[in-house]
Tab-separated table of C-alpha atoms in Angstrom:
chain	number	residue	atom	x	y	z
A	112	MET	CA	-103.807	-65.937	-19.907
A	113	PHE	CA	-105.249	-62.869	-21.448
A	114	LYS	CA	-107.749	-62.910	-18.634
A	115	LYS	CA	-105.359	-62.910	-15.895
A	116	ILE	CA	-103.293	-60.085	-17.472
A	117	SER	CA	-106.419	-57.768	-17.932
A	118	ILE	CA	-107.391	-58.436	-14.464
A	119	PHE	CA	-103.807	-57.613	-13.122
A	120	ILE	CA	-103.977	-54.260	-14.920
A	121	VAL	CA	-107.375	-53.348	-13.727
A	122	VAL	CA	-106.269	-54.161	-10.259
A	123	ALA	CA	-102.938	-52.001	-11.036
A	124	LEU	CA	-105.034	-49.082	-12.190
A	125	LEU	CA	-107.463	-49.355	-9.186
A	126	VAL	CA	-104.551	-49.255	-6.653
A	127	TYR	CA	-102.612	-46.510	-8.664
A	128	SER	CA	-105.739	-44.394	-8.720
A	129	CYS	CA	-106.578	-44.799	-5.032
A	130	SER	CA	-103.154	-43.896	-4.127
A	131	LYS	CA	-102.543	-40.704	-2.128
A	132	LYS	CA	-102.114	-37.487	-3.861
A	133	ALA	CA	-100.813	-34.053	-2.602
A	134	PRO	CA	-103.227	-31.784	-0.982
A	135	PHE	CA	-105.070	-29.280	-3.498
A	136	ASP	CA	-106.094	-26.855	-0.801
A	137	THR	CA	-102.465	-25.538	-0.138
A	138	VAL	CA	-102.633	-21.664	-0.277
A	139	THR	CA	-99.609	-19.454	0.323
A	140	GLU	CA	-99.658	-15.997	1.582
A	141	ASP	CA	-98.479	-14.659	-1.754
A	142	ASP	CA	-101.810	-16.426	-3.014
A	143	LEU	CA	-103.641	-13.887	-0.830
A	144	ALA	CA	-101.636	-11.006	-1.359
A	145	THR	CA	-103.876	-9.998	-4.475
A	146	HIS	CA	-107.322	-8.531	-4.136
A	147	TYR	CA	-110.235	-9.730	-6.298
A	148	CYS	CA	-113.499	-8.546	-7.048
A	149	ASN	CA	-116.388	-10.622	-5.352
A	150	ASP	CA	-119.653	-8.950	-6.704
A	151	PRO	CA	-121.174	-11.078	-9.249
A	152	LEU	CA	-122.625	-8.165	-10.961
A	153	ALA	CA	-118.993	-6.975	-11.925
A	154	ILE	CA	-117.343	-7.789	-15.117
A	155	ASN	CA	-114.293	-8.878	-13.476
A	156	TYR	CA	-115.864	-11.090	-10.946
A	157	ASN	CA	-113.503	-13.443	-9.226
A	158	HIS	CA	-110.668	-12.080	-11.403
A	159	GLY	CA	-107.452	-12.863	-9.581
A	160	PHE	CA	-108.884	-15.515	-7.237
A	161	PRO	CA	-107.467	-16.840	-4.790
A	162	GLY	CA	-106.735	-13.808	-2.959
A	163	THR	CA	-108.455	-11.342	-0.769
A	164	PRO	CA	-111.982	-10.256	-1.455
A	165	ASP	CA	-112.084	-6.492	-2.175
A	166	ASN	CA	-114.785	-4.890	-4.216
A	167	SER	CA	-113.096	-1.528	-4.700
A	168	VAL	CA	-111.222	-3.340	-7.337
A	169	CYS	CA	-114.634	-3.923	-9.183
A	170	VAL	CA	-115.360	-2.809	-12.626
A	171	TYR	CA	-119.218	-2.452	-13.333
A	172	PRO	CA	-121.138	-2.956	-16.515
A	173	THR	CA	-122.053	0.807	-16.630
A	174	GLU	CA	-118.517	1.976	-16.374
A	175	VAL	CA	-117.443	0.462	-19.584
A	176	PHE	CA	-120.318	2.198	-21.373
A	177	THR	CA	-120.579	5.897	-19.654
A	178	GLY	CA	-119.006	8.424	-21.966
A	179	THR	CA	-119.374	9.978	-25.184
A	180	TYR	CA	-119.097	8.497	-28.691
A	181	SER	CA	-119.074	9.612	-32.168
A	182	LEU	CA	-121.856	7.266	-33.862
A	183	THR	CA	-121.870	6.353	-37.549
A	184	ASP	CA	-125.487	5.053	-37.946
A	185	SER	CA	-126.455	3.028	-41.129
A	186	ILE	CA	-130.276	2.901	-41.233
A	187	TYR	CA	-131.999	0.088	-43.186
A	188	ASN	CA	-135.512	0.125	-44.180
A	189	GLY	CA	-137.856	-2.992	-43.488
A	190	GLU	CA	-136.552	-4.921	-46.542
A	191	TYR	CA	-132.891	-4.492	-45.147
A	192	GLU	CA	-131.763	-2.000	-48.086
A	193	LEU	CA	-129.563	0.790	-46.978
A	194	ASP	CA	-131.760	3.911	-46.581
A	195	THR	CA	-129.497	6.765	-44.903
A	196	ILE	CA	-126.290	7.048	-43.057
A	197	LEU	CA	-126.132	9.484	-40.143
A	198	TYR	CA	-123.324	10.822	-38.189
A	199	TYR	CA	-123.934	12.197	-34.663
A	200	THR	CA	-122.826	12.138	-30.892
A	201	ILE	CA	-124.290	10.186	-28.284
A	202	GLY	CA	-123.569	9.994	-24.434
A	203	PHE	CA	-124.281	7.345	-22.058
A	204	LYS	CA	-124.740	8.063	-18.306
A	205	ALA	CA	-124.954	5.557	-15.489
A	206	ASN	CA	-128.188	5.116	-13.126
A	207	SER	CA	-127.048	2.431	-11.190
A	208	LEU	CA	-124.334	-0.394	-11.395
A	209	THR	CA	-126.304	-2.038	-14.586
A	210	GLU	CA	-128.789	0.513	-15.508
A	211	LEU	CA	-127.797	3.407	-17.917
A	212	ARG	CA	-129.347	5.914	-20.303
A	213	MET	CA	-128.321	6.871	-24.006
A	214	TYR	CA	-128.771	10.310	-24.685
A	215	GLY	CA	-128.568	11.950	-28.146
A	216	PHE	CA	-130.048	9.439	-30.243
A	217	CYS	CA	-133.474	10.810	-30.501
A	218	PRO	CA	-133.555	14.492	-31.722
A	219	SER	CA	-136.374	15.253	-29.489
A	220	GLY	CA	-133.998	14.798	-26.375
A	221	ASP	CA	-135.375	11.607	-25.179
A	222	SER	CA	-133.140	9.251	-23.800
A	223	VAL	CA	-133.187	5.537	-24.202
A	224	ARG	CA	-133.149	3.116	-21.348
A	225	LEU	CA	-130.651	0.201	-20.955
A	226	THR	CA	-129.523	-2.575	-18.870
A	227	ALA	CA	-125.995	-3.693	-19.255
A	228	ASP	CA	-124.600	-7.058	-18.272
A	229	ARG	CA	-121.100	-7.952	-17.461
A	230	TYR	CA	-120.581	-9.557	-20.869
A	231	TYR	CA	-120.331	-6.084	-22.435
A	232	LYS	CA	-123.787	-5.730	-23.782
A	233	ALA	CA	-126.594	-3.373	-23.020
A	234	LEU	CA	-130.287	-4.290	-23.730
A	235	VAL	CA	-132.989	-1.858	-24.381
A	236	ASP	CA	-135.572	-2.054	-21.543
A	237	SER	CA	-138.815	-3.430	-22.443
A	238	THR	CA	-142.152	-2.243	-21.738
A	239	LEU	CA	-143.285	-5.744	-22.584
A	240	SER	CA	-146.204	-6.222	-19.778
A	241	LEU	CA	-148.929	-8.974	-19.312
A	242	PRO	CA	-149.510	-11.665	-22.030
A	243	ASP	CA	-153.053	-10.039	-22.564
A	244	SER	CA	-151.619	-6.189	-23.008
A	245	ASN	CA	-151.558	-4.598	-26.160
A	246	MET	CA	-148.105	-3.227	-25.468
A	247	VAL	CA	-145.015	-4.019	-27.792
A	248	GLU	CA	-141.916	-5.219	-26.967
A	249	GLY	CA	-139.326	-2.591	-26.613
A	250	HIS	CA	-139.949	0.938	-25.184
A	251	VAL	CA	-141.499	4.170	-26.276
A	252	PHE	CA	-139.003	6.248	-28.473
A	253	CYS	CA	-138.854	9.822	-29.760
A	254	ARG	CA	-142.661	9.944	-30.463
A	255	ALA	CA	-145.767	7.816	-28.858
A	256	VAL	CA	-145.922	5.585	-31.813
A	257	ASP	CA	-142.157	4.652	-32.059
A	258	THR	CA	-140.594	1.837	-30.181
A	259	ILE	CA	-137.239	0.878	-29.860
A	260	LYS	CA	-135.563	-2.270	-29.123
A	261	GLY	CA	-131.927	-3.920	-29.602
A	262	THR	CA	-128.614	-4.350	-28.169
A	263	ILE	CA	-125.308	-2.229	-27.961
A	264	ASN	CA	-122.105	-4.137	-27.389
A	265	LYS	CA	-118.726	-3.093	-26.635
A	266	TYR	CA	-115.631	-4.479	-28.136
A	267	ILE	CA	-113.914	-6.258	-25.518
A	268	GLY	CA	-110.523	-5.791	-26.776
A	269	ASP	CA	-110.802	-2.131	-27.615
A	270	SER	CA	-112.182	0.067	-24.898
A	271	THR	CA	-113.050	2.861	-27.537
A	272	MET	CA	-115.485	1.145	-29.675
A	273	LEU	CA	-118.992	0.036	-29.379
A	274	ARG	CA	-121.666	-1.389	-32.172
A	275	ILE	CA	-125.468	-0.834	-31.893
A	276	ASN	CA	-127.735	-3.031	-33.336
A	277	LEU	CA	-131.346	-1.424	-33.047
A	278	THR	CA	-134.824	-1.934	-34.390
A	279	ILE	CA	-137.249	1.179	-34.331
A	280	ALA	CA	-141.051	0.517	-35.294
A	281	SER	CA	-143.083	3.372	-35.958
A	282	ASP	CA	-146.360	4.293	-37.653
A	283	THR	CA	-144.368	4.670	-41.082
A	284	GLY	CA	-142.479	1.208	-40.923
A	285	VAL	CA	-139.658	-0.562	-39.467
A	286	ASN	CA	-135.972	0.687	-39.375
A	287	TYR	CA	-132.976	-1.091	-38.412
A	288	HIS	CA	-130.086	1.060	-36.767
A	289	ILE	CA	-126.473	-0.920	-37.317
A	290	GLY	CA	-123.805	1.457	-36.514
A	291	THR	CA	-120.284	1.809	-34.888
A	292	GLY	CA	-119.497	4.375	-32.142
A	293	VAL	CA	-115.920	5.505	-31.276
A	294	LYS	CA	-115.368	7.193	-27.898
A	295	LYS	CA	-114.348	10.929	-27.872
């Protein structure tokens, strides 16, 4: 008896699961009235889909970083002990949709090359070369013996704030720069 009831339930579920459903591809004119960004490099890629593709509404990674910031930079030594706190102004200038430069971080006027992604993060570009090379990860910074690497993140909910997390290796040791910037 239990076996017959189980078979009946299974057959009923199969019939129900094979029944015709409403079509899923019904798009109205109102759905297509909105415009959305169709560029995978953009932060708002496919936001507003379905609609009409319109790349003029795209927001690119460098756009969220571009500008001038007041930076509070906490510098830690190689043992993660607080060494110095500095306050200075840094600026970001876009070179392309994903590449930008940070100015004002190095006293000599050198810029830091960064690559931004659609997840509100900019990575310091690397000079890392072939495996048999003697080059260090990161890129030359301020002096020929300094190398910088790390990330800069934007706060997603607050367009005026950013966070730096950089490591500078030099002939005198390693320093960690951790700080917060506020857009001017």
